[in-house]
PDB file of N, CA and C in Angstrom:
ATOM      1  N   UNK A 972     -33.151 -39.825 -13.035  1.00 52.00           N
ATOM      2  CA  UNK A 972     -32.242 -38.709 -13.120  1.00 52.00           C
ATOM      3  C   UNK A 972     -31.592 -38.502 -11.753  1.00 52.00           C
ATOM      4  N   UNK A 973     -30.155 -38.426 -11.750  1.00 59.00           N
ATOM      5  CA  UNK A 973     -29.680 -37.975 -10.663  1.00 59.00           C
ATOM      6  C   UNK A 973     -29.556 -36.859  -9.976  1.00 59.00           C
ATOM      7  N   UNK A 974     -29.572 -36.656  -8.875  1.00 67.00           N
ATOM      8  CA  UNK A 974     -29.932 -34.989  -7.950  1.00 67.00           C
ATOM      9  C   UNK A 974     -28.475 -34.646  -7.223  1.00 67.00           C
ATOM     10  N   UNK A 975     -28.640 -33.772  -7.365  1.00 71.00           N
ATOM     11  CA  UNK A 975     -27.440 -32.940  -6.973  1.00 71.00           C
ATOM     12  C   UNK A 975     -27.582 -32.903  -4.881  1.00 71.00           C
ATOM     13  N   UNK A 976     -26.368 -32.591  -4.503  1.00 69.00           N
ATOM     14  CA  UNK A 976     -26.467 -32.551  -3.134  1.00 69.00           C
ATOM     15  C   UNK A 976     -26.439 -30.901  -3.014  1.00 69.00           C
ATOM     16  N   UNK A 977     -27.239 -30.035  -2.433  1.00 76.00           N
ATOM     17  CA  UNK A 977     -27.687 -28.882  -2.222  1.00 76.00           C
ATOM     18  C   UNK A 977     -26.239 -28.235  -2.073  1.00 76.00           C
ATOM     19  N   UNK A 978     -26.035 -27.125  -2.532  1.00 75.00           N
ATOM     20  CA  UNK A 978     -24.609 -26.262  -2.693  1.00 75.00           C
ATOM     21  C   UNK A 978     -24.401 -25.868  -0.748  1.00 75.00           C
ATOM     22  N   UNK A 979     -23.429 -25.950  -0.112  1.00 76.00           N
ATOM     23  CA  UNK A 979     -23.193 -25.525   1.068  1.00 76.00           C
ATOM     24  C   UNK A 979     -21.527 -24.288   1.047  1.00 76.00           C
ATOM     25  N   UNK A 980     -21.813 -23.642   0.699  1.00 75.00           N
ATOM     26  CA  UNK A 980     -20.391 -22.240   0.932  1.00 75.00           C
ATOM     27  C   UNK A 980     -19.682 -22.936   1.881  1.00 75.00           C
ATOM     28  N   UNK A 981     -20.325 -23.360   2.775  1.00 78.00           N
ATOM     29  CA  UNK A 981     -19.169 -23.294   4.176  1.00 78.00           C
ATOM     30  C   UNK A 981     -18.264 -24.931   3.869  1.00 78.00           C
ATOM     31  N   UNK A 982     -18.492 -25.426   3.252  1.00 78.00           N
ATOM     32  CA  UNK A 982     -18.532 -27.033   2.832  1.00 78.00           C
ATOM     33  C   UNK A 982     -16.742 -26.985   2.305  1.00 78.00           C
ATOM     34  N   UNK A 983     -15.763 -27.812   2.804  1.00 73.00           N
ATOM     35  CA  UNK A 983     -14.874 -27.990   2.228  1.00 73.00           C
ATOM     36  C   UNK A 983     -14.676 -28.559   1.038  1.00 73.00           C
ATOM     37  N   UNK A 984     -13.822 -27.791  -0.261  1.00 73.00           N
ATOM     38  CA  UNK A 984     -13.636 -28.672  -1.274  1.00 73.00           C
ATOM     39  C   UNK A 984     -13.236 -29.811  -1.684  1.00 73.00           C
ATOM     40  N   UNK A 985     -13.683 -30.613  -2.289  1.00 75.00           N
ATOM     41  CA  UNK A 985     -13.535 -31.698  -2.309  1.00 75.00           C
ATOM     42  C   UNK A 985     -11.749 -31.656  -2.904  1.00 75.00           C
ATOM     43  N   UNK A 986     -10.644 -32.734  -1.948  1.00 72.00           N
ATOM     44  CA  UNK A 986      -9.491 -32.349  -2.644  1.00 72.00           C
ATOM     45  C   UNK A 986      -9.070 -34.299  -3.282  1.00 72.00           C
ATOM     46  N   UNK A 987      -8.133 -33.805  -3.494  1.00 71.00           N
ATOM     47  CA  UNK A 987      -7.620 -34.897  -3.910  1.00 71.00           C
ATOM     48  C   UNK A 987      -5.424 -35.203  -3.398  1.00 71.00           C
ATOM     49  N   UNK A 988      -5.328 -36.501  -3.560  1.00 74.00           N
ATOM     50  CA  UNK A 988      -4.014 -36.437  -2.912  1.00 74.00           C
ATOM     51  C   UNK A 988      -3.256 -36.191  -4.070  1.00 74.00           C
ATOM     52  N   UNK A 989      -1.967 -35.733  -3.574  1.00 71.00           N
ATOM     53  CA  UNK A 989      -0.797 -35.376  -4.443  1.00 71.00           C
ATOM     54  C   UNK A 989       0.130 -36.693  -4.375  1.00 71.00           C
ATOM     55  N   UNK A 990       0.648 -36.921  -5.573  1.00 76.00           N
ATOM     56  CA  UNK A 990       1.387 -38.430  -5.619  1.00 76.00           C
ATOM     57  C   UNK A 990       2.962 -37.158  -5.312  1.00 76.00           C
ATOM     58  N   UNK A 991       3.935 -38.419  -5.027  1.00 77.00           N
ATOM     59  CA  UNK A 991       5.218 -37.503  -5.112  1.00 77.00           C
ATOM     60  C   UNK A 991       5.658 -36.761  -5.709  1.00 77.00           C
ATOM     61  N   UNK A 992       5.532 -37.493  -6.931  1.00 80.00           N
ATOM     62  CA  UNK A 992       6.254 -36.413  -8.131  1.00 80.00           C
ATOM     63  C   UNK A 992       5.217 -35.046  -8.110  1.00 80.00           C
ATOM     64  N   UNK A 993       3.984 -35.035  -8.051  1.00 78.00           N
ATOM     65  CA  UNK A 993       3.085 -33.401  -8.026  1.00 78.00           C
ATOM     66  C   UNK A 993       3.838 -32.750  -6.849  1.00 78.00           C
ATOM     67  N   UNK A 994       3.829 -33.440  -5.724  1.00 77.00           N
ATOM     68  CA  UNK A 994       4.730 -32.875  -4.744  1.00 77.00           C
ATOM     69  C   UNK A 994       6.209 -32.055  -5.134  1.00 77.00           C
ATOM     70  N   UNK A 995       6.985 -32.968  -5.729  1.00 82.00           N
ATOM     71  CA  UNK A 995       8.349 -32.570  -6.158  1.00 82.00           C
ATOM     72  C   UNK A 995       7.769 -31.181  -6.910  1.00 82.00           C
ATOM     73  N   UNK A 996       6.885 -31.346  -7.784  1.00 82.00           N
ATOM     74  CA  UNK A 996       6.801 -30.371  -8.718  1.00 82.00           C
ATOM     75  C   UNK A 996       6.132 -29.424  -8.161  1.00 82.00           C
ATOM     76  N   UNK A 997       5.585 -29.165  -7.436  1.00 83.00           N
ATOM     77  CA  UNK A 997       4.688 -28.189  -6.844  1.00 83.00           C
ATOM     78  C   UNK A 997       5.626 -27.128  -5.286  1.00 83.00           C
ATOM     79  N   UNK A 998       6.481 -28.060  -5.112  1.00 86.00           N
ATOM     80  CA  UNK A 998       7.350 -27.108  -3.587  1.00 86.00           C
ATOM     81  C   UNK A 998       8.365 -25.905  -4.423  1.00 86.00           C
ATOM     82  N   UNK A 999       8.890 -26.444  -5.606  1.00 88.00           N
ATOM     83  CA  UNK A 999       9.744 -25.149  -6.088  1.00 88.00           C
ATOM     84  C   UNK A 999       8.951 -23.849  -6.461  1.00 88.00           C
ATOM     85  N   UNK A1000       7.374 -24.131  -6.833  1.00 89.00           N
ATOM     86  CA  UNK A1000       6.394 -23.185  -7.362  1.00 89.00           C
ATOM     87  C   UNK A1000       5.784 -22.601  -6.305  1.00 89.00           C
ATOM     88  N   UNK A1001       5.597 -22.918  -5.387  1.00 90.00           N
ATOM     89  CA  UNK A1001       5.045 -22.505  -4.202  1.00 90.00           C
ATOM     90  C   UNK A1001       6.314 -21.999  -3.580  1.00 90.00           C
ATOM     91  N   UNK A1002       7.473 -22.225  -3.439  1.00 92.00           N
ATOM     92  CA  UNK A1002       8.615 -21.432  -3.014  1.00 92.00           C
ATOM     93  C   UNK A1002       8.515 -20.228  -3.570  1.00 92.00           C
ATOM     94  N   UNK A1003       8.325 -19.924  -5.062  1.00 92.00           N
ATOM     95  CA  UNK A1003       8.712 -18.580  -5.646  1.00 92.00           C
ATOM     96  C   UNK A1003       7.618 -18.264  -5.808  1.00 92.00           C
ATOM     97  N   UNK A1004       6.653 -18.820  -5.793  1.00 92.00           N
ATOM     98  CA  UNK A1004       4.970 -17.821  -5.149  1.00 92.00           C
ATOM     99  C   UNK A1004       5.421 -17.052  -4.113  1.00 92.00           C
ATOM    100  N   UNK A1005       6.170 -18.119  -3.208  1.00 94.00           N
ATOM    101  CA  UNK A1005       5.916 -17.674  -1.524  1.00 94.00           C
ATOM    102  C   UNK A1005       7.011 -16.199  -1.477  1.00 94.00           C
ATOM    103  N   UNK A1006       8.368 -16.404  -2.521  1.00 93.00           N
ATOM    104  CA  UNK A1006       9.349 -15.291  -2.486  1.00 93.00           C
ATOM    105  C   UNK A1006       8.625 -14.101  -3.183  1.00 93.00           C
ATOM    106  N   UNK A1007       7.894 -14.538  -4.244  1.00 93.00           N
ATOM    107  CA  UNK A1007       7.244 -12.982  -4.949  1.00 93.00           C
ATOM    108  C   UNK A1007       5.823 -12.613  -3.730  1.00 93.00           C
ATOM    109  N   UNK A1008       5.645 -13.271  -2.552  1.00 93.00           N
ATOM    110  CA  UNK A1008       4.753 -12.073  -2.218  1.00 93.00           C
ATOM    111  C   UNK A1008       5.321 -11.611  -0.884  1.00 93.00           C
ATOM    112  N   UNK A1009       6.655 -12.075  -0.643  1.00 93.00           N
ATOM    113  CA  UNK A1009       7.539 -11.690   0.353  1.00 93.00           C
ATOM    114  C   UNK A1009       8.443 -10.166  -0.035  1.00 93.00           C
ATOM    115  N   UNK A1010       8.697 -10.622  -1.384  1.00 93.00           N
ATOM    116  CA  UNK A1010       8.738  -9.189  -2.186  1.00 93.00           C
ATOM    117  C   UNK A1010       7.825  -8.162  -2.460  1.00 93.00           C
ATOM    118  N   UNK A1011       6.869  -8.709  -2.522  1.00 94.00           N
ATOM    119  CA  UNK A1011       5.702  -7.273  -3.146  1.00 94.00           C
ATOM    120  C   UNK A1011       5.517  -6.941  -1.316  1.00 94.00           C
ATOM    121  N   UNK A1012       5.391  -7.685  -0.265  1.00 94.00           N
ATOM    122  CA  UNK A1012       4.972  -6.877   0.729  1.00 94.00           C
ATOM    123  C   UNK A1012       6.548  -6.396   2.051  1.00 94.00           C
ATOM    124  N   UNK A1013       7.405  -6.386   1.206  1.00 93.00           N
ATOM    125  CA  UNK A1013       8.875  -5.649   1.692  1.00 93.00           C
ATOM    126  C   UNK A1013       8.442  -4.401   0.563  1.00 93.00           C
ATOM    127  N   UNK A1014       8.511  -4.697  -0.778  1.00 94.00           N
ATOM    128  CA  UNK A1014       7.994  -2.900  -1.038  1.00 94.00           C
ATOM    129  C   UNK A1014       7.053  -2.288  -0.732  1.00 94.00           C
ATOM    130  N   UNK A1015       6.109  -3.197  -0.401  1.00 94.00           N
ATOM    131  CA  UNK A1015       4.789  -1.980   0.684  1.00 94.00           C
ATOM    132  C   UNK A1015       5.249  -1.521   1.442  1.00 94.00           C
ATOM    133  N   UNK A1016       5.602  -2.570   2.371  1.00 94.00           N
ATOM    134  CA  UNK A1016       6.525  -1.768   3.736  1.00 94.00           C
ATOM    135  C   UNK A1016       7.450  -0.301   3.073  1.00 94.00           C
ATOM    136  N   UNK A1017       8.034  -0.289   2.491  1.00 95.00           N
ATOM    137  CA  UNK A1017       8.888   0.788   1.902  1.00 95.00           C
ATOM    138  C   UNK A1017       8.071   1.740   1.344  1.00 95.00           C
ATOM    139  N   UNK A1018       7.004   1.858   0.393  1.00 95.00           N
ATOM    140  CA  UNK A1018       5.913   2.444   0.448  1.00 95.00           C
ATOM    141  C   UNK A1018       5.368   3.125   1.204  1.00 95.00           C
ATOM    142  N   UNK A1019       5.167   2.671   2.020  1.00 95.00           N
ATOM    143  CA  UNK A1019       4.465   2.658   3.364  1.00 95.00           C
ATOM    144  C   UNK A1019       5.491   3.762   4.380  1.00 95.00           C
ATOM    145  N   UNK A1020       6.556   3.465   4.483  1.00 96.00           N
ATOM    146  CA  UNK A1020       7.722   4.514   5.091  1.00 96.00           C
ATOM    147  C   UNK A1020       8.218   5.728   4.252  1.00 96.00           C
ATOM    148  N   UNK A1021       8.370   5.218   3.079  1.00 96.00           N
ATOM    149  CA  UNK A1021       8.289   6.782   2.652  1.00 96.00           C
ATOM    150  C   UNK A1021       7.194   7.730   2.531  1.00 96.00           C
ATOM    151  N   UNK A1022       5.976   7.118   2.221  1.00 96.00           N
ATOM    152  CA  UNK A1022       4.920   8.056   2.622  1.00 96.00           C
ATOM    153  C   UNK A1022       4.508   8.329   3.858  1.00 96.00           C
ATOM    154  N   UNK A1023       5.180   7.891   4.837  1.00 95.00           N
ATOM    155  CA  UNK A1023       4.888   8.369   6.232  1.00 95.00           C
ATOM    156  C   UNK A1023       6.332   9.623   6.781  1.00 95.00           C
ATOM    157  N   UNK A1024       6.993   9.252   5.818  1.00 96.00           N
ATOM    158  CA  UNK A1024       8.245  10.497   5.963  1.00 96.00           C
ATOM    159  C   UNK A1024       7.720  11.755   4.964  1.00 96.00           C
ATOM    160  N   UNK A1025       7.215  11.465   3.834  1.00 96.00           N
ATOM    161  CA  UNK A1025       6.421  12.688   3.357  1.00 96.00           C
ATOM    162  C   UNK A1025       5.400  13.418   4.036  1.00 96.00           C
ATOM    163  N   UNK A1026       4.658  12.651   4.625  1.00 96.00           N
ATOM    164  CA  UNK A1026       3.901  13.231   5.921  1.00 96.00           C
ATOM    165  C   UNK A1026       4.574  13.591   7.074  1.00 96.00           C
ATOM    166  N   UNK A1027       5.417  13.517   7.461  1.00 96.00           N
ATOM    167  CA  UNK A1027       5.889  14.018   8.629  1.00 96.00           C
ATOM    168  C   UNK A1027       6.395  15.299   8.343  1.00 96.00           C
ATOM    169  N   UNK A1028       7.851  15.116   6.827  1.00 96.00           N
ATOM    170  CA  UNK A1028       8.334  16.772   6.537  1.00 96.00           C
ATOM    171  C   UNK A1028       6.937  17.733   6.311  1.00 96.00           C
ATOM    172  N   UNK A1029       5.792  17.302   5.579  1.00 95.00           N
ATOM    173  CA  UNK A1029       4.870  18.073   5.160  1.00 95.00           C
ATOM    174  C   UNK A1029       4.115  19.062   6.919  1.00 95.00           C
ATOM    175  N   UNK A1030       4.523  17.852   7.612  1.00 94.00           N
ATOM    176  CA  UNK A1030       3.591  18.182   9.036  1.00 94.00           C
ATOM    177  C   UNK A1030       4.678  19.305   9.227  1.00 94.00           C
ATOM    178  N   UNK A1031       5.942  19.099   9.414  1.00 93.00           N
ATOM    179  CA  UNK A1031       7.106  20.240   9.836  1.00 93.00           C
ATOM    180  C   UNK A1031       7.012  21.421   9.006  1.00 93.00           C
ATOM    181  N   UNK A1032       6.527  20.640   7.721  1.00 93.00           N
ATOM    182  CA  UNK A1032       6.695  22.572   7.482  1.00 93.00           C
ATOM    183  C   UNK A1032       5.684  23.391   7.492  1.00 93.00           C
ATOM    184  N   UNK A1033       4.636  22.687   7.847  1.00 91.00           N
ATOM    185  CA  UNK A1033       3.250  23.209   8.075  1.00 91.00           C
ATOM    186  C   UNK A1033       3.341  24.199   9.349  1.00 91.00           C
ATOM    187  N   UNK A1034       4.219  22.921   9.892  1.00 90.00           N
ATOM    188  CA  UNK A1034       4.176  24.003  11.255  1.00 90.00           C
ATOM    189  C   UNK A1034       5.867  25.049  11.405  1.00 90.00           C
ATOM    190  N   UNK A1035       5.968  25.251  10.923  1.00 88.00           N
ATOM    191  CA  UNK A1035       7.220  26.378  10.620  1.00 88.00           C
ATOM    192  C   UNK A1035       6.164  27.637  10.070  1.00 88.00           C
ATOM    193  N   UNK A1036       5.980  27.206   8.796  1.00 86.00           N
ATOM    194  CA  UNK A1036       5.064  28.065   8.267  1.00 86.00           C
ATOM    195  C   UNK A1036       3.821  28.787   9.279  1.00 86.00           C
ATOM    196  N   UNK A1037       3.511  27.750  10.109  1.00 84.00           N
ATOM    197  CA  UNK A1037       2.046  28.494  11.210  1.00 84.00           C
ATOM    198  C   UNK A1037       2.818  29.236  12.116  1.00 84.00           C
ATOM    199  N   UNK A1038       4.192  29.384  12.321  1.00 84.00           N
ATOM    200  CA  UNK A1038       4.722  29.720  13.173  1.00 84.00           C
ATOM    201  C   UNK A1038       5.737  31.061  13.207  1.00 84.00           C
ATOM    202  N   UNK A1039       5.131  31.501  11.768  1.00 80.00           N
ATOM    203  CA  UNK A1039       5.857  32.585  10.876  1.00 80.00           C
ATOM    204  C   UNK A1039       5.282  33.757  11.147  1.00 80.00           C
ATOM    205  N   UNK A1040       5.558  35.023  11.523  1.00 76.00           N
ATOM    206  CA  UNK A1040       4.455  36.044  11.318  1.00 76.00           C
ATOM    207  C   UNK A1040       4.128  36.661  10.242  1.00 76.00           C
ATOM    208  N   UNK A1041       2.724  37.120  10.163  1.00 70.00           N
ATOM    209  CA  UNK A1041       2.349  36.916   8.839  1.00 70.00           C
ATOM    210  C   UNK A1041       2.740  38.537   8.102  1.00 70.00           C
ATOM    211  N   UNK A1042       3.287  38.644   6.935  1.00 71.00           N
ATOM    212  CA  UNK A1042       3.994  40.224   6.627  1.00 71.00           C
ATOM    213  C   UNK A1042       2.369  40.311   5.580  1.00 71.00           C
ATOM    214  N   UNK A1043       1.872  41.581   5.788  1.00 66.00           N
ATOM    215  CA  UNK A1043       1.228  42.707   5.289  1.00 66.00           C
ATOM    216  C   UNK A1043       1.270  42.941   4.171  1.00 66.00           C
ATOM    217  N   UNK A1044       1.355  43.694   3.325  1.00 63.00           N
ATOM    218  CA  UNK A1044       1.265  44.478   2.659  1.00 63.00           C
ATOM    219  C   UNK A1044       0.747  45.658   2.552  1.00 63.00           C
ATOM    220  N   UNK A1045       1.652  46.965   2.341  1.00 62.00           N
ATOM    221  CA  UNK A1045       0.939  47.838   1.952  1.00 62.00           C
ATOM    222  C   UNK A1045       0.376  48.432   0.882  1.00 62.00           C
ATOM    223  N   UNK A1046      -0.744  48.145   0.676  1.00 60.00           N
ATOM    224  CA  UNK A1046      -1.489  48.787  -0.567  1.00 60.00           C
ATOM    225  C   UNK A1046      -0.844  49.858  -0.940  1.00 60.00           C
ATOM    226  N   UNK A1047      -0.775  51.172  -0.125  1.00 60.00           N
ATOM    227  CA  UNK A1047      -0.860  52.071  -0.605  1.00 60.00           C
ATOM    228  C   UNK A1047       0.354  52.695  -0.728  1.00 60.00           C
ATOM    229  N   UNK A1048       1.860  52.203  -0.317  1.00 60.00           N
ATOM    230  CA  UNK A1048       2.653  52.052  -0.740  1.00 60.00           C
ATOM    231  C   UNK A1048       3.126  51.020  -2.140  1.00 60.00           C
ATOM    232  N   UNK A1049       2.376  50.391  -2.430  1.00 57.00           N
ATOM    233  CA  UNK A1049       2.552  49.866  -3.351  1.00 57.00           C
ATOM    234  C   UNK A1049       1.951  50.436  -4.878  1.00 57.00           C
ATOM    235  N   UNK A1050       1.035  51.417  -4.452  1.00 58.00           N
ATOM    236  CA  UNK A1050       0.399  52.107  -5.840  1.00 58.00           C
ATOM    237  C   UNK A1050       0.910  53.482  -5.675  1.00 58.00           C
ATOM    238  N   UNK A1051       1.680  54.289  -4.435  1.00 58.00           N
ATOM    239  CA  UNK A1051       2.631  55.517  -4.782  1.00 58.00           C
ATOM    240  C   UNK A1051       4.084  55.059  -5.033  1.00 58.00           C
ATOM    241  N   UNK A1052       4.027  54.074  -4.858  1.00 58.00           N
ATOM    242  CA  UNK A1052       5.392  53.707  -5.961  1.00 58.00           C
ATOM    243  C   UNK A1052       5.568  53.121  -7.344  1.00 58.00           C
ATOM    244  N   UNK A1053       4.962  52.141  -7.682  1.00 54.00           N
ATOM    245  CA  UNK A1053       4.626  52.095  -9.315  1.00 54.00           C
ATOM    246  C   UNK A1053       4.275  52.688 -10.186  1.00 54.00           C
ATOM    247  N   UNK A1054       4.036  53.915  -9.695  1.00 51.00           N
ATOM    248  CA  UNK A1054       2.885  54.291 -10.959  1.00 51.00           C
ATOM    249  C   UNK A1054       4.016  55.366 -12.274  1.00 51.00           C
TER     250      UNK A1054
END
């Protein structure tokens, strides 16, 4: 019975060569692999900037708002006039 050679993770896979034609056929697919993840990470980036502009107005008005003085109320003007 034949034995296996012990599994190694770090071990490169065993590959094999590409004749031309796999070549021919394989650069247009790997081109538009390579364009769809050039696309998905230009809309992160954009992602990424508009939620850092939502955080910034949110920071501005946080601080407008902390910077407001704060109005009262009077109770007890408010229950000799409604009633």
């Amino acid at each position: 019975m034949a034995t296996r050679a012990p599994f190694d993770p770090y071990a490169l896979p065993n590959l094999m060569r590409l004749s031309e034609a796999d070549e021919e056929w394989y650069k247009p697919r790997y081109r538009a692999i390579q364009d769809l993840v050039h696309e998905m990470e230009d809309e992160n980036n954009i992602i990424a900037f508009k939620i850092s502009q939502i955080r910034h107005r949110l920071e501005m008005r946080q601080e407008a708002l902390a910077s407001q003085p704060i109005e009262r109320s009077n109770d007890f003007q408010f229950f000799t006039t409604y009633r």
